[in-house]
C-alpha cells in the first residue's frame, strides 16, 4: 500500500502530528488505522458529538506528521509498548503507509518555511481534506520571549532558545491549518494568538487533560457543588515513559506542574490552605521506569463538612497514559476541523473539557461548565446544519 492509497473519498480530516513517533503520536496513528478497519473499535471511545463523528465513522481520517527520530513509525510504535501486538499487527500496512517527515532543525524562521512548504505539499496530496495540526512535542523549559512587534521578527530573533512548537504553530497558521496544543509548552504567545485571529484560524490548548487532572476536576467540581470545603489535596504521579523521563528535568516539568496545580483553585474558586501564604495543594511527578506508559496516580483529598468536621478520601488511578490521550487527540482534530468550517478563529475557549490549562476568554472551569460548553458548541453545529 502506498501513501496515495491513504487517500479516501469525500472530505477527510488530515491529522498532522508534530511528534508523530512519540507514545501519544503512534497510539493516535494506530487509532486512525483502526478507524478504517473497524470504526466500531474506535467510535465508542470518542467524545465527539454524533454530528461530527459522521465523517470519522467512514474512516475518513488520514495521519501524517513530523518527528526527529530515525526509526519508522511502526518501529516507534513497537518500542513504546503502549499497545499489544494483537492491537497493531493487523494495521502494519496502513502504519507503514503513513507519511512521517523528518523534523526540520536550524533557526525557527527557516524551520517555519520548510514546514509551510511541506504542509502545502501534504495538502496537495489530499485535495478537499480538512487539515488539523496537533502539537505532541516533548515538554520544554518555559522560554523567555524577547519583545517583538511581529511573529516574523520573533522567529527571526531565535538563537535556539525558543521552542520548536512555535515553528509548527506558525507554519500551521500561515497555511490556514487549525492548531491544537496538547503539550504544556507556552505556544500561545500573543503574536501567535493574533496571527490566528488575523488568518481566521482556530487554535486551542493547553496541555491535554487525560488522567489524574481529569478526575481532579470531576471530584473538585462535585465537592464544590455539594458545598464540602476542600482543605488539602496531595497528588502524586509515577510514570516511566519518555514523557516521564523528560519531566524528571525540573525546568521542563515546571509548566506541567503549574497547570496541574492551578486547576484546583480555578475550579473551587478559593485558596486551598490555612493561610494565603501557604498552599495545602501539592502535586508531584516522579519518573519510575518499571511502569512505562502504565502510569499510576494517588490523590489524598481532605475536606470538611457541617460543623467543620474533617473527612478524607483516597483515589488510586492505574491508567495508561497514551491510551487515555489518543482518543482525545482524534476528538480535538474533529472539533477543530468543524470549527474552522463554522468560521471560528483565534483561541477557542469552549474546549476547556480537554485541557489542564484551558485558554481563551471566559473558558469553562468546573466539570459541569465544561460539559455545558461542549453541548452549546454541538448545538451551534446543529443550527448551522452539520
Ligand atoms: N500522555 C498523556 O496523557 C499526555 C497528557 C497531556 C500532555 N501530554 C503531552 O503530550 C506530548 C507528547 O507526549 P508523548 O508521551 O507522546 O511524548 P514522547 O516523548 O513519547 O513523544 C514526543 C515525540 O516528539 C518528537 N520530537 C522531539 N522534537 C521534535 C521536533 N522538533 N519535531 C518533531 N518531533 C519532535 C520525539 O522524537 C518524540 O517522538 C508531551 O509534551 C506530553 O507532556 C501527554
GROMACS .gro file of C-alpha atoms and ligand atoms in nm:
model
  430
    1UNK     CA    1   0.000   0.000   0.000
    2UNK     CA    2   0.135   0.345  -0.085
    3UNK     CA    3   0.084   0.685   0.077
    4UNK     CA    4  -0.155   0.769  -0.210
    5UNK     CA    5  -0.377   0.479  -0.100
    6UNK     CA    6  -0.433   0.658   0.230
    7UNK     CA    7  -0.644   0.899   0.027
    8UNK     CA    8  -1.011   0.845   0.085
    9UNK     CA    9  -1.324   0.957  -0.088
   10UNK     CA   10  -1.507   1.265   0.036
   11UNK     CA   11  -1.380   1.525   0.277
   12UNK     CA   12  -1.137   1.359   0.520
   13UNK     CA   13  -0.964   1.509   0.821
   14UNK     CA   14  -0.588   1.523   0.772
   15UNK     CA   15  -0.437   1.492   1.120
   16UNK     CA   16  -0.087   1.639   1.116
   17UNK     CA   17   0.107   1.538   1.427
   18UNK     CA   18   0.418   1.724   1.542
   19UNK     CA   19   0.597   1.449   1.738
   20UNK     CA   20   0.424   1.171   1.541
   21UNK     CA   21   0.657   0.893   1.660
   22UNK     CA   22   0.607   0.959   2.032
   23UNK     CA   23   0.397   0.742   2.261
   24UNK     CA   24   0.083   0.952   2.203
   25UNK     CA   25   0.150   1.010   1.830
   26UNK     CA   26   0.194   0.639   1.749
   27UNK     CA   27  -0.117   0.549   1.951
   28UNK     CA   28  -0.313   0.812   1.754
   29UNK     CA   29  -0.176   0.660   1.429
   30UNK     CA   30  -0.297   0.315   1.540
   31UNK     CA   31  -0.638   0.459   1.631
   32UNK     CA   32  -0.668   0.625   1.289
   33UNK     CA   33  -0.573   0.299   1.113
   34UNK     CA   34  -0.824   0.105   1.327
   35UNK     CA   35  -1.092   0.358   1.234
   36UNK     CA   36  -1.058   0.244   0.874
   37UNK     CA   37  -1.063  -0.128   0.951
   38UNK     CA   38  -1.329  -0.133   1.213
   39UNK     CA   39  -1.482   0.202   1.316
   40UNK     CA   40  -1.678   0.039   1.597
   41UNK     CA   41  -1.347  -0.041   1.772
   42UNK     CA   42  -1.280   0.334   1.798
   43UNK     CA   43  -1.605   0.532   1.790
   44UNK     CA   44  -1.731   0.422   2.137
   45UNK     CA   45  -1.422   0.580   2.297
   46UNK     CA   46  -1.464   0.920   2.134
   47UNK     CA   47  -1.640   1.214   2.298
   48UNK     CA   48  -1.720   1.392   1.970
   49UNK     CA   49  -2.089   1.457   1.914
   50UNK     CA   50  -2.266   1.237   1.660
   51UNK     CA   51  -2.290   1.521   1.408
   52UNK     CA   52  -1.911   1.532   1.391
   53UNK     CA   53  -1.837   1.160   1.420
   54UNK     CA   54  -2.024   1.133   1.089
   55UNK     CA   55  -1.706   1.195   0.896
   56UNK     CA   56  -1.491   0.982   1.124
   57UNK     CA   57  -1.737   0.695   1.105
   58UNK     CA   58  -1.647   0.643   0.740
   59UNK     CA   59  -1.284   0.610   0.841
   60UNK     CA   60  -1.210   0.942   0.685
   61UNK     CA   61  -0.907   1.044   0.885
   62UNK     CA   62  -0.558   1.046   0.738
   63UNK     CA   63  -0.249   1.068   0.956
   64UNK     CA   64   0.082   1.236   0.873
   65UNK     CA   65   0.339   1.432   1.066
   66UNK     CA   66   0.694   1.505   1.166
   67UNK     CA   67   0.945   1.357   1.407
   68UNK     CA   68   1.317   1.380   1.472
   69UNK     CA   69   1.353   1.002   1.530
   70UNK     CA   70   1.514   0.791   1.257
   71UNK     CA   71   1.314   0.474   1.325
   72UNK     CA   72   0.995   0.406   1.128
   73UNK     CA   73   0.651   0.484   1.271
   74UNK     CA   74   0.589   0.110   1.315
   75UNK     CA   75   0.921   0.056   1.496
   76UNK     CA   76   0.848   0.354   1.719
   77UNK     CA   77   0.502   0.218   1.797
   78UNK     CA   78   0.652  -0.119   1.894
   79UNK     CA   79   0.922   0.038   2.108
   80UNK     CA   80   0.676   0.241   2.317
   81UNK     CA   81   0.497  -0.085   2.417
   82UNK     CA   82   0.173   0.105   2.467
   83UNK     CA   83  -0.033  -0.134   2.255
   84UNK     CA   84  -0.025  -0.511   2.244
   85UNK     CA   85   0.093  -0.686   1.928
   86UNK     CA   86  -0.264  -0.806   1.863
   87UNK     CA   87  -0.372  -0.438   1.855
   88UNK     CA   88  -0.125  -0.324   1.589
   89UNK     CA   89  -0.040  -0.640   1.391
   90UNK     CA   90  -0.342  -0.608   1.156
   91UNK     CA   91  -0.257  -0.241   1.095
   92UNK     CA   92   0.102  -0.276   0.975
   93UNK     CA   93   0.033  -0.193   0.612
   94UNK     CA   94  -0.157   0.127   0.697
   95UNK     CA   95   0.103   0.232   0.951
   96UNK     CA   96   0.386   0.182   0.700
   97UNK     CA   97   0.191   0.392   0.454
   98UNK     CA   98   0.159   0.697   0.682
   99UNK     CA   99   0.391   0.980   0.590
  100UNK     CA  100   0.607   1.099   0.879
  101UNK     CA  101   0.861   1.356   0.764
  102UNK     CA  102   1.195   1.432   0.921
  103UNK     CA  103   1.160   1.724   1.161
  104UNK     CA  104   1.341   2.032   1.033
  105UNK     CA  105   1.609   2.187   1.251
  106UNK     CA  106   1.800   2.515   1.248
  107UNK     CA  107   1.667   2.866   1.311
  108UNK     CA  108   1.294   2.882   1.377
  109UNK     CA  109   1.217   3.105   1.080
  110UNK     CA  110   1.386   2.854   0.850
  111UNK     CA  111   1.200   2.565   1.016
  112UNK     CA  112   0.871   2.751   0.967
  113UNK     CA  113   0.939   2.799   0.597
  114UNK     CA  114   1.028   2.431   0.548
  115UNK     CA  115   0.718   2.320   0.740
  116UNK     CA  116   0.497   2.554   0.537
  117UNK     CA  117   0.622   2.408   0.210
  118UNK     CA  118   0.570   2.053   0.344
  119UNK     CA  119   0.217   2.129   0.469
  120UNK     CA  120   0.128   2.269   0.125
  121UNK     CA  121   0.260   1.951  -0.037
  122UNK     CA  122   0.067   1.728   0.204
  123UNK     CA  123  -0.247   1.931   0.132
  124UNK     CA  124  -0.199   1.898  -0.243
  125UNK     CA  125  -0.182   1.520  -0.194
  126UNK     CA  126  -0.516   1.532  -0.009
  127UNK     CA  127  -0.734   1.773  -0.206
  128UNK     CA  128  -1.053   1.857  -0.014
  129UNK     CA  129  -0.913   1.739   0.320
  130UNK     CA  130  -0.965   1.938   0.641
  131UNK     CA  131  -0.620   1.959   0.799
  132UNK     CA  132  -0.562   1.999   1.174
  133UNK     CA  133  -0.219   2.012   1.335
  134UNK     CA  134  -0.173   1.865   1.683
  135UNK     CA  135   0.135   1.954   1.885
  136UNK     CA  136   0.275   1.642   2.058
  137UNK     CA  137   0.632   1.761   2.110
  138UNK     CA  138   0.813   1.694   2.438
  139UNK     CA  139   0.762   1.935   2.730
  140UNK     CA  140   1.026   2.207   2.730
  141UNK     CA  141   1.151   2.469   2.974
  142UNK     CA  142   0.949   2.794   2.973
  143UNK     CA  143   1.116   3.030   2.725
  144UNK     CA  144   1.176   3.397   2.790
  145UNK     CA  145   1.029   3.570   2.487
  146UNK     CA  146   1.205   3.879   2.352
  147UNK     CA  147   0.989   4.189   2.293
  148UNK     CA  148   0.877   4.184   1.930
  149UNK     CA  149   0.610   4.351   1.725
  150UNK     CA  150   0.558   4.073   1.471
  151UNK     CA  151   0.569   3.694   1.460
  152UNK     CA  152   0.828   3.705   1.178
  153UNK     CA  153   1.052   3.918   1.399
  154UNK     CA  154   1.011   3.678   1.693
  155UNK     CA  155   1.101   3.376   1.477
  156UNK     CA  156   1.392   3.562   1.319
  157UNK     CA  157   1.535   3.658   1.660
  158UNK     CA  158   1.553   3.295   1.775
  159UNK     CA  159   1.903   3.180   1.867
  160UNK     CA  160   1.797   2.826   1.956
  161UNK     CA  161   1.630   2.913   2.289
  162UNK     CA  162   1.267   2.927   2.170
  163UNK     CA  163   1.064   2.603   2.146
  164UNK     CA  164   1.024   2.426   1.812
  165UNK     CA  165   0.649   2.426   1.886
  166UNK     CA  166   0.647   2.790   1.769
  167UNK     CA  167   0.766   2.692   1.422
  168UNK     CA  168   0.492   2.426   1.393
  169UNK     CA  169   0.223   2.668   1.516
  170UNK     CA  170   0.341   2.949   1.286
  171UNK     CA  171   0.357   2.719   0.983
  172UNK     CA  172   0.010   2.579   1.055
  173UNK     CA  173  -0.141   2.928   1.089
  174UNK     CA  174   0.031   3.056   0.775
  175UNK     CA  175  -0.122   2.766   0.584
  176UNK     CA  176  -0.468   2.820   0.739
  177UNK     CA  177  -0.447   2.495   0.942
  178UNK     CA  178  -0.618   2.482   1.288
  179UNK     CA  179  -0.369   2.415   1.567
  180UNK     CA  180  -0.414   2.212   1.889
  181UNK     CA  181  -0.156   2.249   2.167
  182UNK     CA  182  -0.171   1.918   2.356
  183UNK     CA  183   0.158   1.996   2.537
  184UNK     CA  184   0.231   2.209   2.842
  185UNK     CA  185   0.455   2.433   2.629
  186UNK     CA  186   0.372   2.802   2.610
  187UNK     CA  187   0.290   2.819   2.241
  188UNK     CA  188   0.007   3.069   2.271
  189UNK     CA  189   0.227   3.380   2.262
  190UNK     CA  190   0.010   3.691   2.199
  191UNK     CA  191   0.164   3.715   1.849
  192UNK     CA  192   0.054   3.358   1.773
  193UNK     CA  193  -0.297   3.430   1.901
  194UNK     CA  194  -0.330   3.748   1.694
  195UNK     CA  195  -0.191   3.566   1.388
  196UNK     CA  196  -0.464   3.302   1.436
  197UNK     CA  197  -0.734   3.571   1.451
  198UNK     CA  198  -0.585   3.760   1.157
  199UNK     CA  199  -0.573   3.447   0.939
  200UNK     CA  200  -0.917   3.327   1.058
  201UNK     CA  201  -0.781   3.001   1.201
  202UNK     CA  202  -0.890   2.846   1.534
  203UNK     CA  203  -0.631   2.737   1.791
  204UNK     CA  204  -0.684   2.565   2.126
  205UNK     CA  205  -0.490   2.442   2.427
  206UNK     CA  206  -0.312   2.387   2.653
  207UNK     CA  207  -0.195   2.052   2.798
  208UNK     CA  208  -0.425   1.754   2.736
  209UNK     CA  209  -0.635   1.661   3.041
  210UNK     CA  210  -0.622   1.285   3.035
  211UNK     CA  211  -0.593   1.112   3.374
  212UNK     CA  212  -0.527   1.245   3.721
  213UNK     CA  213  -0.622   1.606   3.639
  214UNK     CA  214  -0.942   1.491   3.465
  215UNK     CA  215  -1.052   1.315   3.785
  216UNK     CA  216  -0.934   1.612   3.993
  217UNK     CA  217  -1.165   1.846   3.800
  218UNK     CA  218  -1.455   1.600   3.829
  219UNK     CA  219  -1.409   1.545   4.205
  220UNK     CA  220  -1.336   1.909   4.287
  221UNK     CA  221  -1.647   2.016   4.093
  222UNK     CA  222  -1.857   1.759   4.281
  223UNK     CA  223  -1.721   1.868   4.622
  224UNK     CA  224  -1.787   2.231   4.529
  225UNK     CA  225  -2.146   2.156   4.420
  226UNK     CA  226  -2.205   1.961   4.744
  227UNK     CA  227  -2.064   2.257   4.947
  228UNK     CA  228  -1.791   2.041   5.103
  229UNK     CA  229  -1.482   2.251   5.170
  230UNK     CA  230  -1.153   2.119   5.034
  231UNK     CA  231  -0.885   2.175   5.300
  232UNK     CA  232  -0.598   1.992   5.132
  233UNK     CA  233  -0.515   1.785   4.823
  234UNK     CA  234  -0.199   1.585   4.769
  235UNK     CA  235  -0.136   1.434   4.425
  236UNK     CA  236   0.144   1.202   4.322
  237UNK     CA  237   0.212   1.051   3.978
  238UNK     CA  238   0.461   0.787   3.879
  239UNK     CA  239   0.525   0.718   3.512
  240UNK     CA  240   0.804   0.553   3.317
  241UNK     CA  241   0.761   0.656   2.954
  242UNK     CA  242   0.969   0.911   2.754
  243UNK     CA  243   0.739   1.189   2.873
  244UNK     CA  244   0.807   1.085   3.234
  245UNK     CA  245   1.183   1.075   3.173
  246UNK     CA  246   1.168   1.420   3.013
  247UNK     CA  247   0.961   1.556   3.302
  248UNK     CA  248   1.225   1.440   3.553
  249UNK     CA  249   1.407   1.758   3.446
  250UNK     CA  250   1.257   2.020   3.683
  251UNK     CA  251   1.275   2.308   3.434
  252UNK     CA  252   1.083   2.102   3.174
  253UNK     CA  253   0.827   1.989   3.433
  254UNK     CA  254   0.762   2.339   3.573
  255UNK     CA  255   0.482   2.437   3.332
  256UNK     CA  256   0.308   2.097   3.363
  257UNK     CA  257   0.322   2.114   3.746
  258UNK     CA  258   0.184   2.470   3.738
  259UNK     CA  259  -0.105   2.359   3.513
  260UNK     CA  260  -0.181   2.060   3.737
  261UNK     CA  261  -0.172   2.284   4.046
  262UNK     CA  262  -0.359   2.597   3.931
  263UNK     CA  263  -0.655   2.399   3.800
  264UNK     CA  264  -0.781   2.309   4.151
  265UNK     CA  265  -0.832   2.665   4.273
  266UNK     CA  266  -0.975   2.762   3.933
  267UNK     CA  267  -1.247   2.502   3.981
  268UNK     CA  268  -1.308   2.561   4.353
  269UNK     CA  269  -1.288   2.940   4.337
  270UNK     CA  270  -1.096   2.964   4.667
  271UNK     CA  271  -0.745   2.918   4.802
  272UNK     CA  272  -0.666   2.573   4.946
  273UNK     CA  273  -0.459   2.624   5.260
  274UNK     CA  274  -0.489   2.768   5.606
  275UNK     CA  275  -0.317   3.096   5.521
  276UNK     CA  276  -0.300   3.285   5.191
  277UNK     CA  277   0.079   3.247   5.206
  278UNK     CA  278   0.091   2.870   5.209
  279UNK     CA  279  -0.079   2.608   5.000
  280UNK     CA  280  -0.216   2.269   5.104
  281UNK     CA  281  -0.227   2.152   4.742
  282UNK     CA  282   0.080   1.957   4.640
  283UNK     CA  283   0.146   1.793   4.301
  284UNK     CA  284   0.444   1.569   4.230
  285UNK     CA  285   0.552   1.381   3.919
  286UNK     CA  286   0.815   1.108   3.956
  287UNK     CA  287   0.988   0.917   3.676
  288UNK     CA  288   0.968   0.547   3.760
  289UNK     CA  289   1.088   0.333   3.465
  290UNK     CA  290   0.919  -0.001   3.556
  291UNK     CA  291   0.574   0.149   3.494
  292UNK     CA  292   0.639   0.251   3.131
  293UNK     CA  293   0.324   0.409   2.989
  294UNK     CA  294   0.108   0.242   3.258
  295UNK     CA  295   0.113   0.536   3.494
  296UNK     CA  296  -0.015   0.533   3.847
  297UNK     CA  297  -0.153   0.827   4.042
  298UNK     CA  298  -0.254   0.874   4.405
  299UNK     CA  299  -0.466   1.151   4.547
  300UNK     CA  300  -0.533   1.228   4.911
  301UNK     CA  301  -0.824   1.470   4.943
  302UNK     CA  302  -0.904   1.631   5.277
  303UNK     CA  303  -1.230   1.817   5.315
  304UNK     CA  304  -1.471   1.929   5.581
  305UNK     CA  305  -1.847   1.927   5.621
  306UNK     CA  306  -2.104   2.065   5.867
  307UNK     CA  307  -1.953   2.179   6.200
  308UNK     CA  308  -1.618   2.191   6.017
  309UNK     CA  309  -1.567   1.820   6.089
  310UNK     CA  310  -1.287   1.669   5.878
  311UNK     CA  311  -1.326   1.389   5.625
  312UNK     CA  312  -1.091   1.243   5.367
  313UNK     CA  313  -1.086   1.033   5.054
  314UNK     CA  314  -0.820   0.837   4.861
  315UNK     CA  315  -0.803   0.788   4.487
  316UNK     CA  316  -0.564   0.541   4.325
  317UNK     CA  317  -0.564   0.556   3.944
  318UNK     CA  318  -0.399   0.279   3.743
  319UNK     CA  319  -0.409   0.420   3.392
  320UNK     CA  320  -0.248   0.402   3.050
  321UNK     CA  321  -0.122   0.747   2.963
  322UNK     CA  322  -0.125   0.730   2.583
  323UNK     CA  323  -0.438   0.515   2.561
  324UNK     CA  324  -0.623   0.788   2.752
  325UNK     CA  325  -0.465   1.063   2.542
  326UNK     CA  326  -0.501   0.930   2.185
  327UNK     CA  327  -0.884   0.936   2.151
  328UNK     CA  328  -0.883   1.294   2.284
  329UNK     CA  329  -0.640   1.392   2.008
  330UNK     CA  330  -0.880   1.249   1.746
  331UNK     CA  331  -1.172   1.426   1.920
  332UNK     CA  332  -0.987   1.757   1.911
  333UNK     CA  333  -0.900   1.713   1.544
  334UNK     CA  334  -1.271   1.653   1.471
  335UNK     CA  335  -1.385   1.958   1.669
  336UNK     CA  336  -1.122   2.186   1.518
  337UNK     CA  337  -1.190   2.076   1.160
  338UNK     CA  338  -1.559   2.151   1.223
  339UNK     CA  339  -1.487   2.483   1.397
  340UNK     CA  340  -1.279   2.601   1.103
  341UNK     CA  341  -1.581   2.530   0.881
  342UNK     CA  342  -1.802   2.725   1.124
  343UNK     CA  343  -1.570   3.022   1.075
  344UNK     CA  344  -1.430   3.027   1.431
  345UNK     CA  345  -1.088   3.184   1.473
  346UNK     CA  346  -0.835   3.268   1.744
  347UNK     CA  347  -0.835   3.092   2.083
  348UNK     CA  348  -1.130   2.855   2.126
  349UNK     CA  349  -1.222   2.866   2.495
  350UNK     CA  350  -1.516   2.623   2.464
  351UNK     CA  351  -1.292   2.314   2.450
  352UNK     CA  352  -1.178   2.350   2.815
  353UNK     CA  353  -1.303   1.994   2.882
  354UNK     CA  354  -0.993   1.864   2.701
  355UNK     CA  355  -0.723   2.072   2.873
  356UNK     CA  356  -0.550   2.109   3.207
  357UNK     CA  357  -0.499   2.477   3.139
  358UNK     CA  358  -0.788   2.583   2.920
  359UNK     CA  359  -0.707   2.906   2.740
  360UNK     CA  360  -0.933   3.172   2.597
  361UNK     CA  361  -1.157   3.435   2.749
  362UNK     CA  362  -1.436   3.300   2.969
  363UNK     CA  363  -1.316   2.939   2.948
  364UNK     CA  364  -1.533   2.692   3.144
  365UNK     CA  365  -1.387   2.589   3.482
  366UNK     CA  366  -1.599   2.327   3.658
  367UNK     CA  367  -1.676   1.990   3.502
  368UNK     CA  368  -2.042   2.088   3.456
  369UNK     CA  369  -1.945   2.416   3.287
  370UNK     CA  370  -1.709   2.226   3.057
  371UNK     CA  371  -1.982   1.978   2.956
  372UNK     CA  372  -2.228   2.267   2.906
  373UNK     CA  373  -1.976   2.445   2.680
  374UNK     CA  374  -1.944   2.131   2.463
  375UNK     CA  375  -2.323   2.099   2.444
  376UNK     CA  376  -2.357   2.461   2.332
  377UNK     CA  377  -2.090   2.405   2.071
  378UNK     CA  378  -2.270   2.096   1.946
  379UNK     CA  379  -2.592   2.299   1.921
  380UNK     CA  380  -2.406   2.559   1.712
  381UNK     CA  381  -2.315   2.282   1.467
  382UNK     CA  382  -2.674   2.156   1.454
  383UNK     CA  383  -2.815   2.507   1.397
  384UNK     CA  384  -2.564   2.560   1.116
  385UNK     CA  385  -2.675   2.236   0.950
  386UNK     CA  386  -2.384   2.000   1.022
  387LIG     N1  387   0.008   1.109   2.753
  387LIG     C1  388  -0.067   1.197   2.810
  387LIG     O1  389  -0.163   1.160   2.876
  387LIG     C2  390  -0.040   1.344   2.795
  387LIG     C3  391  -0.127   1.433   2.858
  387LIG     C4  392  -0.105   1.571   2.844
  387LIG     C5  393   0.001   1.618   2.770
  387LIG     N2  394   0.086   1.528   2.712
  387LIG     C6  395   0.200   1.583   2.637
  387LIG     O2  396   0.196   1.538   2.503
  387LIG     C7  397   0.329   1.541   2.450
  387LIG     C8  398   0.358   1.406   2.383
  387LIG     O3  399   0.361   1.304   2.481
  387LIG     P1  400   0.433   1.166   2.446
  387LIG     O4  401   0.410   1.077   2.563
  387LIG     O5  402   0.395   1.120   2.310
  387LIG     O6  403   0.586   1.212   2.445
  387LIG     P2  404   0.709   1.140   2.368
  387LIG     O7  405   0.832   1.193   2.432
  387LIG     O8  406   0.687   0.994   2.364
  387LIG     O9  407   0.695   1.195   2.218
  387LIG     C9  408   0.745   1.318   2.172
  387LIG    C10  409   0.794   1.298   2.029
  387LIG    O10  410   0.834   1.424   1.976
  387LIG    C11  411   0.949   1.401   1.893
  387LIG     N3  412   1.019   1.529   1.872
  387LIG    C12  413   1.108   1.593   1.951
  387LIG     N4  414   1.143   1.711   1.896
  387LIG    C13  415   1.077   1.721   1.778
  387LIG    C14  416   1.070   1.820   1.676
  387LIG     N5  417   1.137   1.935   1.683
  387LIG     N6  418   0.989   1.798   1.570
  387LIG    C15  419   0.916   1.683   1.560
  387LIG     N7  420   0.919   1.586   1.654
  387LIG    C16  421   0.997   1.605   1.762
  387LIG    C17  422   1.028   1.297   1.971
  387LIG    O11  423   1.123   1.232   1.887
  387LIG    C18  424   0.917   1.205   2.019
  387LIG    O12  425   0.892   1.102   1.925
  387LIG    C19  426   0.422   1.573   2.568
  387LIG    O13  427   0.451   1.710   2.571
  387LIG    C20  428   0.335   1.538   2.688
  387LIG    O14  429   0.371   1.607   2.806
  387LIG    C21  430   0.068   1.393   2.721
   0.00000   0.00000   0.00000
